[in-house]
Amino acid sequence: MEFSEYQKRARETAIYPDVGENFIYPALGLAGETGEVIEHVKKLMRDAAVSKASDIPEDRRDNLEKEMGDVVWYLAQLASELGLELETIASRNIEKLQSRKDRGVLHGDGDNR
């Protein structure tokens, strides 16, 4: 699925206060869902002593996939609220990273390397 189609279809399922004028709700949801992904990873370390992706049990991998899907949904809603396209966000991010790679500054500090 293309980012543009995902963003359009995800928008059809957006039900929260002031949809179309509320960037705060999806920003908070993005943070919350990201936290849930991290909680699953933490519990893999704590409960299953998993430190390599190849050792993650299938059911736990499925749970991570679902939570990561929620992250993508909230990211799509935040982009929509801000009048941005996921397709453009992804393309510009790759361009930025490729430029950093080409200049040998992938490692380091600062947003504007």
CSV table of N, CA and C in Angstrom, one decimal:
chain,number,residue,atom,x,y,z
A,1,MET,N,0.8,-1.2,0.0
A,1,MET,CA,0.0,0.0,0.0
A,1,MET,C,0.9,1.2,0.0
A,2,GLU,N,0.5,2.2,-0.8
A,2,GLU,CA,1.2,3.5,-0.9
A,2,GLU,C,0.9,4.3,0.3
A,3,PHE,N,1.8,5.1,0.8
A,3,PHE,CA,1.6,6.0,1.9
A,3,PHE,C,0.3,6.9,1.6
A,4,SER,N,0.2,7.4,0.4
A,4,SER,CA,-0.9,8.3,0.1
A,4,SER,C,-2.3,7.6,0.3
A,5,GLU,N,-2.3,6.4,-0.1
A,5,GLU,CA,-3.6,5.6,0.0
A,5,GLU,C,-3.8,5.3,1.5
A,6,TYR,N,-2.8,4.9,2.2
A,6,TYR,CA,-2.9,4.6,3.6
A,6,TYR,C,-3.5,5.9,4.4
A,7,GLN,N,-2.9,7.0,4.1
A,7,GLN,CA,-3.3,8.2,4.8
A,7,GLN,C,-4.7,8.6,4.5
A,8,LYS,N,-5.1,8.4,3.3
A,8,LYS,CA,-6.5,8.7,2.9
A,8,LYS,C,-7.5,7.7,3.6
A,9,ARG,N,-7.2,6.4,3.6
A,9,ARG,CA,-8.0,5.4,4.2
A,9,ARG,C,-8.0,5.5,5.7
A,10,ALA,N,-6.9,5.8,6.3
A,10,ALA,CA,-6.8,6.0,7.7
A,10,ALA,C,-7.6,7.2,8.2
A,11,ARG,N,-7.7,8.2,7.3
A,11,ARG,CA,-8.4,9.4,7.7
A,11,ARG,C,-9.9,9.1,7.8
A,12,GLU,N,-10.4,8.2,7.0
A,12,GLU,CA,-11.8,7.8,7.0
A,12,GLU,C,-12.2,7.2,8.3
A,13,THR,N,-11.2,6.7,9.1
A,13,THR,CA,-11.5,6.1,10.4
A,13,THR,C,-11.2,7.0,11.6
A,14,ALA,N,-10.8,8.3,11.3
A,14,ALA,CA,-10.5,9.2,12.4
A,14,ALA,C,-11.7,9.7,13.1
A,15,ILE,N,-11.8,9.3,14.4
A,15,ILE,CA,-12.9,9.8,15.2
A,15,ILE,C,-12.3,10.3,16.5
A,16,TYR,N,-12.2,11.6,16.6
A,16,TYR,CA,-11.7,12.2,17.9
A,16,TYR,C,-12.2,13.7,17.9
A,17,PRO,N,-12.1,14.4,19.0
A,17,PRO,CA,-12.6,15.7,19.1
A,17,PRO,C,-12.0,16.7,18.0
A,18,ASP,N,-12.8,17.4,17.3
A,18,ASP,CA,-12.4,18.4,16.4
A,18,ASP,C,-11.5,17.9,15.3
A,19,VAL,N,-11.8,16.7,14.7
A,19,VAL,CA,-11.0,16.2,13.6
A,19,VAL,C,-10.9,17.3,12.5
A,20,GLY,N,-9.8,17.5,12.0
A,20,GLY,CA,-9.5,18.5,11.0
A,20,GLY,C,-9.0,19.8,11.6
A,21,GLU,N,-9.1,20.0,12.9
A,21,GLU,CA,-8.6,21.2,13.6
A,21,GLU,C,-7.9,20.8,14.9
A,22,ASN,N,-7.4,19.6,15.0
A,22,ASN,CA,-6.9,19.2,16.3
A,22,ASN,C,-5.6,18.4,16.1
A,23,PHE,N,-4.5,19.0,16.1
A,23,PHE,CA,-3.2,18.3,15.9
A,23,PHE,C,-2.7,17.7,17.2
A,24,ILE,N,-3.2,18.2,18.3
A,24,ILE,CA,-2.8,17.8,19.7
A,24,ILE,C,-3.2,16.3,19.9
A,25,TYR,N,-4.4,16.0,19.6
A,25,TYR,CA,-4.9,14.6,19.9
A,25,TYR,C,-4.0,13.6,19.2
A,26,PRO,N,-3.8,13.7,17.9
A,26,PRO,CA,-3.0,12.6,17.3
A,26,PRO,C,-1.5,12.7,17.7
A,27,ALA,N,-1.0,13.9,18.1
A,27,ALA,CA,0.4,13.9,18.6
A,27,ALA,C,0.5,13.2,19.9
A,28,LEU,N,-0.5,13.4,20.8
A,28,LEU,CA,-0.5,12.6,22.1
A,28,LEU,C,-0.7,11.1,21.8
A,29,GLY,N,-1.6,10.8,20.9
A,29,GLY,CA,-1.8,9.4,20.6
A,29,GLY,C,-0.5,8.7,20.0
A,30,LEU,N,0.2,9.5,19.2
A,30,LEU,CA,1.5,9.0,18.6
A,30,LEU,C,2.5,8.7,19.8
A,31,ALA,N,2.6,9.6,20.7
A,31,ALA,CA,3.5,9.4,21.8
A,31,ALA,C,3.0,8.1,22.7
A,32,GLY,N,1.7,8.0,22.9
A,32,GLY,CA,1.2,6.9,23.7
A,32,GLY,C,1.5,5.6,23.0
A,33,GLU,N,1.2,5.5,21.7
A,33,GLU,CA,1.4,4.2,21.0
A,33,GLU,C,2.8,3.9,20.9
A,34,THR,N,3.7,4.9,20.7
A,34,THR,CA,5.1,4.6,20.6
A,34,THR,C,5.6,4.0,22.0
A,35,GLY,N,5.0,4.6,23.1
A,35,GLY,CA,5.3,4.0,24.4
A,35,GLY,C,4.9,2.6,24.5
A,36,GLU,N,3.7,2.2,23.9
A,36,GLU,CA,3.3,0.8,24.0
A,36,GLU,C,4.2,-0.1,23.2
A,37,VAL,N,4.8,0.4,22.1
A,37,VAL,CA,5.7,-0.4,21.3
A,37,VAL,C,6.9,-0.7,22.3
A,38,ILE,N,7.4,0.4,22.9
A,38,ILE,CA,8.6,0.3,23.8
A,38,ILE,C,8.3,-0.7,25.0
A,39,GLU,N,7.1,-0.6,25.5
A,39,GLU,CA,6.7,-1.5,26.6
A,39,GLU,C,6.8,-3.0,26.2
A,40,HIS,N,6.3,-3.3,24.9
A,40,HIS,CA,6.4,-4.6,24.4
A,40,HIS,C,7.9,-5.1,24.3
A,41,VAL,N,8.7,-4.2,23.9
A,41,VAL,CA,10.1,-4.5,23.7
A,41,VAL,C,10.8,-4.7,25.1
A,42,LYS,N,10.4,-3.8,26.1
A,42,LYS,CA,10.9,-4.0,27.4
A,42,LYS,C,10.5,-5.3,28.0
A,43,LYS,N,9.3,-5.7,27.8
A,43,LYS,CA,8.8,-7.0,28.4
A,43,LYS,C,9.5,-8.2,27.7
A,44,LEU,N,9.9,-8.0,26.4
A,44,LEU,CA,10.6,-9.1,25.7
A,44,LEU,C,12.0,-9.3,26.5
A,45,MET,N,12.6,-8.2,26.8
A,45,MET,CA,13.9,-8.3,27.5
A,45,MET,C,13.6,-8.9,28.9
A,46,ARG,N,12.6,-8.4,29.6
A,46,ARG,CA,12.4,-8.8,31.0
A,46,ARG,C,11.9,-10.2,31.1
A,47,ASP,N,10.8,-10.5,30.4
A,47,ASP,CA,10.2,-11.8,30.6
A,47,ASP,C,10.7,-12.9,29.8
A,48,ALA,N,11.3,-12.6,28.6
A,48,ALA,CA,11.7,-13.7,27.7
A,48,ALA,C,13.2,-13.6,27.4
A,49,ALA,N,13.9,-12.7,28.0
A,49,ALA,CA,15.4,-12.5,27.8
A,49,ALA,C,15.7,-12.5,26.4
A,50,VAL,N,14.9,-11.8,25.6
A,50,VAL,CA,15.1,-11.7,24.1
A,50,VAL,C,15.9,-10.4,23.9
A,51,SER,N,17.0,-10.6,23.1
A,51,SER,CA,17.8,-9.4,22.8
A,51,SER,C,18.0,-9.3,21.3
A,52,LYS,N,17.6,-10.4,20.5
A,52,LYS,CA,17.8,-10.4,19.1
A,52,LYS,C,16.4,-10.5,18.4
A,53,ALA,N,16.2,-9.8,17.4
A,53,ALA,CA,14.9,-9.8,16.7
A,53,ALA,C,14.5,-11.2,16.2
A,54,SER,N,15.5,-12.0,15.8
A,54,SER,CA,15.3,-13.3,15.3
A,54,SER,C,14.8,-14.3,16.4
A,55,ASP,N,14.9,-13.8,17.7
A,55,ASP,CA,14.5,-14.7,18.8
A,55,ASP,C,13.1,-14.3,19.3
A,56,ILE,N,12.4,-13.3,18.7
A,56,ILE,CA,11.1,-12.9,19.2
A,56,ILE,C,10.1,-13.9,18.8
A,57,PRO,N,9.3,-14.5,19.8
A,57,PRO,CA,8.3,-15.4,19.5
A,57,PRO,C,7.2,-14.8,18.5
A,58,GLU,N,6.6,-15.6,17.7
A,58,GLU,CA,5.7,-15.1,16.7
A,58,GLU,C,4.5,-14.3,17.2
A,59,ASP,N,4.0,-14.8,18.3
A,59,ASP,CA,2.8,-14.1,18.9
A,59,ASP,C,3.3,-12.7,19.4
A,60,ARG,N,4.5,-12.6,20.0
A,60,ARG,CA,5.0,-11.3,20.4
A,60,ARG,C,5.3,-10.4,19.2
A,61,ARG,N,5.8,-11.0,18.1
A,61,ARG,CA,6.0,-10.2,16.9
A,61,ARG,C,4.7,-9.7,16.4
A,62,ASP,N,3.7,-10.5,16.4
A,62,ASP,CA,2.4,-10.0,15.9
A,62,ASP,C,1.9,-8.8,16.8
A,63,ASN,N,2.1,-8.9,18.1
A,63,ASN,CA,1.6,-7.8,19.0
A,63,ASN,C,2.4,-6.5,18.6
A,64,LEU,N,3.7,-6.7,18.4
A,64,LEU,CA,4.5,-5.5,18.0
A,64,LEU,C,4.0,-4.9,16.7
A,65,GLU,N,3.7,-5.8,15.8
A,65,GLU,CA,3.2,-5.3,14.5
A,65,GLU,C,1.9,-4.5,14.6
A,66,LYS,N,1.0,-5.0,15.5
A,66,LYS,CA,-0.2,-4.3,15.7
A,66,LYS,C,0.0,-2.9,16.3
A,67,GLU,N,0.9,-2.9,17.3
A,67,GLU,CA,1.2,-1.6,18.0
A,67,GLU,C,1.9,-0.6,17.0
A,68,MET,N,2.8,-1.1,16.2
A,68,MET,CA,3.4,-0.3,15.2
A,68,MET,C,2.4,0.2,14.2
A,69,GLY,N,1.4,-0.6,13.9
A,69,GLY,CA,0.3,-0.1,13.0
A,69,GLY,C,-0.4,1.1,13.6
A,70,ASP,N,-0.6,1.0,15.0
A,70,ASP,CA,-1.2,2.2,15.7
A,70,ASP,C,-0.3,3.4,15.6
A,71,VAL,N,1.0,3.2,15.7
A,71,VAL,CA,1.9,4.4,15.5
A,71,VAL,C,1.7,5.0,14.2
A,72,VAL,N,1.7,4.2,13.1
A,72,VAL,CA,1.5,4.7,11.8
A,72,VAL,C,0.2,5.4,11.6
A,73,TRP,N,-0.9,4.9,12.2
A,73,TRP,CA,-2.2,5.5,12.1
A,73,TRP,C,-2.1,6.9,12.7
A,74,TYR,N,-1.6,7.1,13.9
A,74,TYR,CA,-1.5,8.4,14.6
A,74,TYR,C,-0.6,9.3,13.8
A,75,LEU,N,0.5,8.8,13.3
A,75,LEU,CA,1.4,9.6,12.4
A,75,LEU,C,0.6,10.1,11.2
A,76,ALA,N,-0.2,9.3,10.6
A,76,ALA,CA,-1.0,9.7,9.5
A,76,ALA,C,-2.0,10.8,9.9
A,77,GLN,N,-2.6,10.6,11.0
A,77,GLN,CA,-3.6,11.7,11.5
A,77,GLN,C,-2.9,13.0,11.8
A,78,LEU,N,-1.7,12.9,12.4
A,78,LEU,CA,-1.0,14.1,12.7
A,78,LEU,C,-0.6,14.8,11.4
A,79,ALA,N,-0.1,14.1,10.4
A,79,ALA,CA,0.3,14.7,9.2
A,79,ALA,C,-1.0,15.3,8.5
A,80,SER,N,-2.1,14.6,8.5
A,80,SER,CA,-3.3,15.2,7.9
A,80,SER,C,-3.7,16.4,8.6
A,81,GLU,N,-3.7,16.5,10.0
A,81,GLU,CA,-4.0,17.7,10.7
A,81,GLU,C,-3.2,18.8,10.3
A,82,LEU,N,-1.9,18.6,10.0
A,82,LEU,CA,-1.0,19.6,9.7
A,82,LEU,C,-0.9,19.9,8.2
A,83,GLY,N,-1.8,19.2,7.4
A,83,GLY,CA,-1.8,19.5,6.0
A,83,GLY,C,-0.6,18.9,5.2
A,84,LEU,N,0.0,17.9,5.8
A,84,LEU,CA,1.2,17.3,5.2
A,84,LEU,C,0.8,15.9,4.6
A,85,GLU,N,1.6,15.4,3.7
A,85,GLU,CA,1.4,14.1,3.1
A,85,GLU,C,2.5,13.2,3.5
A,86,LEU,N,2.1,12.0,4.0
A,86,LEU,CA,3.1,11.0,4.4
A,86,LEU,C,4.1,10.7,3.3
A,87,GLU,N,3.6,10.7,2.1
A,87,GLU,CA,4.5,10.4,0.9
A,87,GLU,C,5.6,11.4,0.9
A,88,THR,N,5.3,12.7,1.1
A,88,THR,CA,6.3,13.8,1.0
A,88,THR,C,7.2,13.7,2.2
A,89,ILE,N,6.6,13.4,3.4
A,89,ILE,CA,7.4,13.3,4.6
A,89,ILE,C,8.5,12.2,4.4
A,90,ALA,N,8.0,11.0,3.9
A,90,ALA,CA,8.9,9.9,3.8
A,90,ALA,C,10.0,10.2,2.7
A,91,SER,N,9.6,10.8,1.6
A,91,SER,CA,10.6,11.1,0.5
A,91,SER,C,11.6,12.1,1.0
A,92,ARG,N,11.2,13.2,1.7
A,92,ARG,CA,12.1,14.2,2.2
A,92,ARG,C,13.0,13.6,3.3
A,93,ASN,N,12.5,12.7,4.1
A,93,ASN,CA,13.4,12.0,5.1
A,93,ASN,C,14.5,11.2,4.4
A,94,ILE,N,14.1,10.4,3.4
A,94,ILE,CA,15.2,9.7,2.7
A,94,ILE,C,16.2,10.6,2.0
A,95,GLU,N,15.7,11.7,1.4
A,95,GLU,CA,16.6,12.6,0.8
A,95,GLU,C,17.6,13.2,1.8
A,96,LYS,N,17.1,13.5,3.0
A,96,LYS,CA,17.9,14.1,4.1
A,96,LYS,C,18.9,13.0,4.5
A,97,LEU,N,18.5,11.8,4.7
A,97,LEU,CA,19.4,10.8,5.2
A,97,LEU,C,20.5,10.4,4.1
A,98,GLN,N,20.1,10.4,2.9
A,98,GLN,CA,21.0,10.1,1.8
A,98,GLN,C,22.1,11.2,1.7
A,99,SER,N,21.6,12.5,1.9
A,99,SER,CA,22.6,13.6,1.9
A,99,SER,C,23.6,13.4,3.0
A,100,ARG,N,23.1,13.1,4.2
A,100,ARG,CA,24.0,12.9,5.3
A,100,ARG,C,24.9,11.8,5.1
A,101,LYS,N,24.5,10.7,4.5
A,101,LYS,CA,25.3,9.5,4.2
A,101,LYS,C,26.4,10.0,3.2
A,102,ASP,N,26.0,10.7,2.1
A,102,ASP,CA,26.9,11.1,1.1
A,102,ASP,C,28.0,12.1,1.7
A,103,ARG,N,27.6,12.8,2.7
A,103,ARG,CA,28.6,13.8,3.3
A,103,ARG,C,29.3,13.2,4.5
A,104,GLY,N,29.0,11.9,4.8
A,104,GLY,CA,29.7,11.2,5.9
A,104,GLY,C,29.3,11.7,7.3
A,105,VAL,N,28.0,12.2,7.4
A,105,VAL,CA,27.6,12.8,8.7
A,105,VAL,C,26.3,12.1,9.2
A,106,LEU,N,26.1,10.8,8.9
A,106,LEU,CA,25.0,10.1,9.4
A,106,LEU,C,25.1,10.0,11.0
A,107,HIS,N,26.3,9.8,11.5
A,107,HIS,CA,26.5,9.8,12.9
A,107,HIS,C,26.8,11.2,13.3
A,108,GLY,N,26.3,11.6,14.5
A,108,GLY,CA,26.6,12.9,15.0
A,108,GLY,C,25.4,13.5,15.6
A,109,ASP,N,25.5,14.7,16.1
A,109,ASP,CA,24.4,15.4,16.7
A,109,ASP,C,23.9,16.6,15.9
A,110,GLY,N,22.7,16.9,16.2
A,110,GLY,CA,22.1,18.1,15.5
A,110,GLY,C,21.2,17.7,14.4
A,111,ASP,N,20.1,18.5,14.2
A,111,ASP,CA,19.2,18.2,13.1
A,111,ASP,C,19.7,18.7,11.8
A,112,ASN,N,20.5,19.7,11.7
A,112,ASN,CA,20.9,20.3,10.5
A,112,ASN,C,22.3,19.9,10.1
A,113,ARG,N,22.6,18.6,10.0
A,113,ARG,CA,24.0,18.2,9.7
A,113,ARG,C,24.1,18.1,8.2
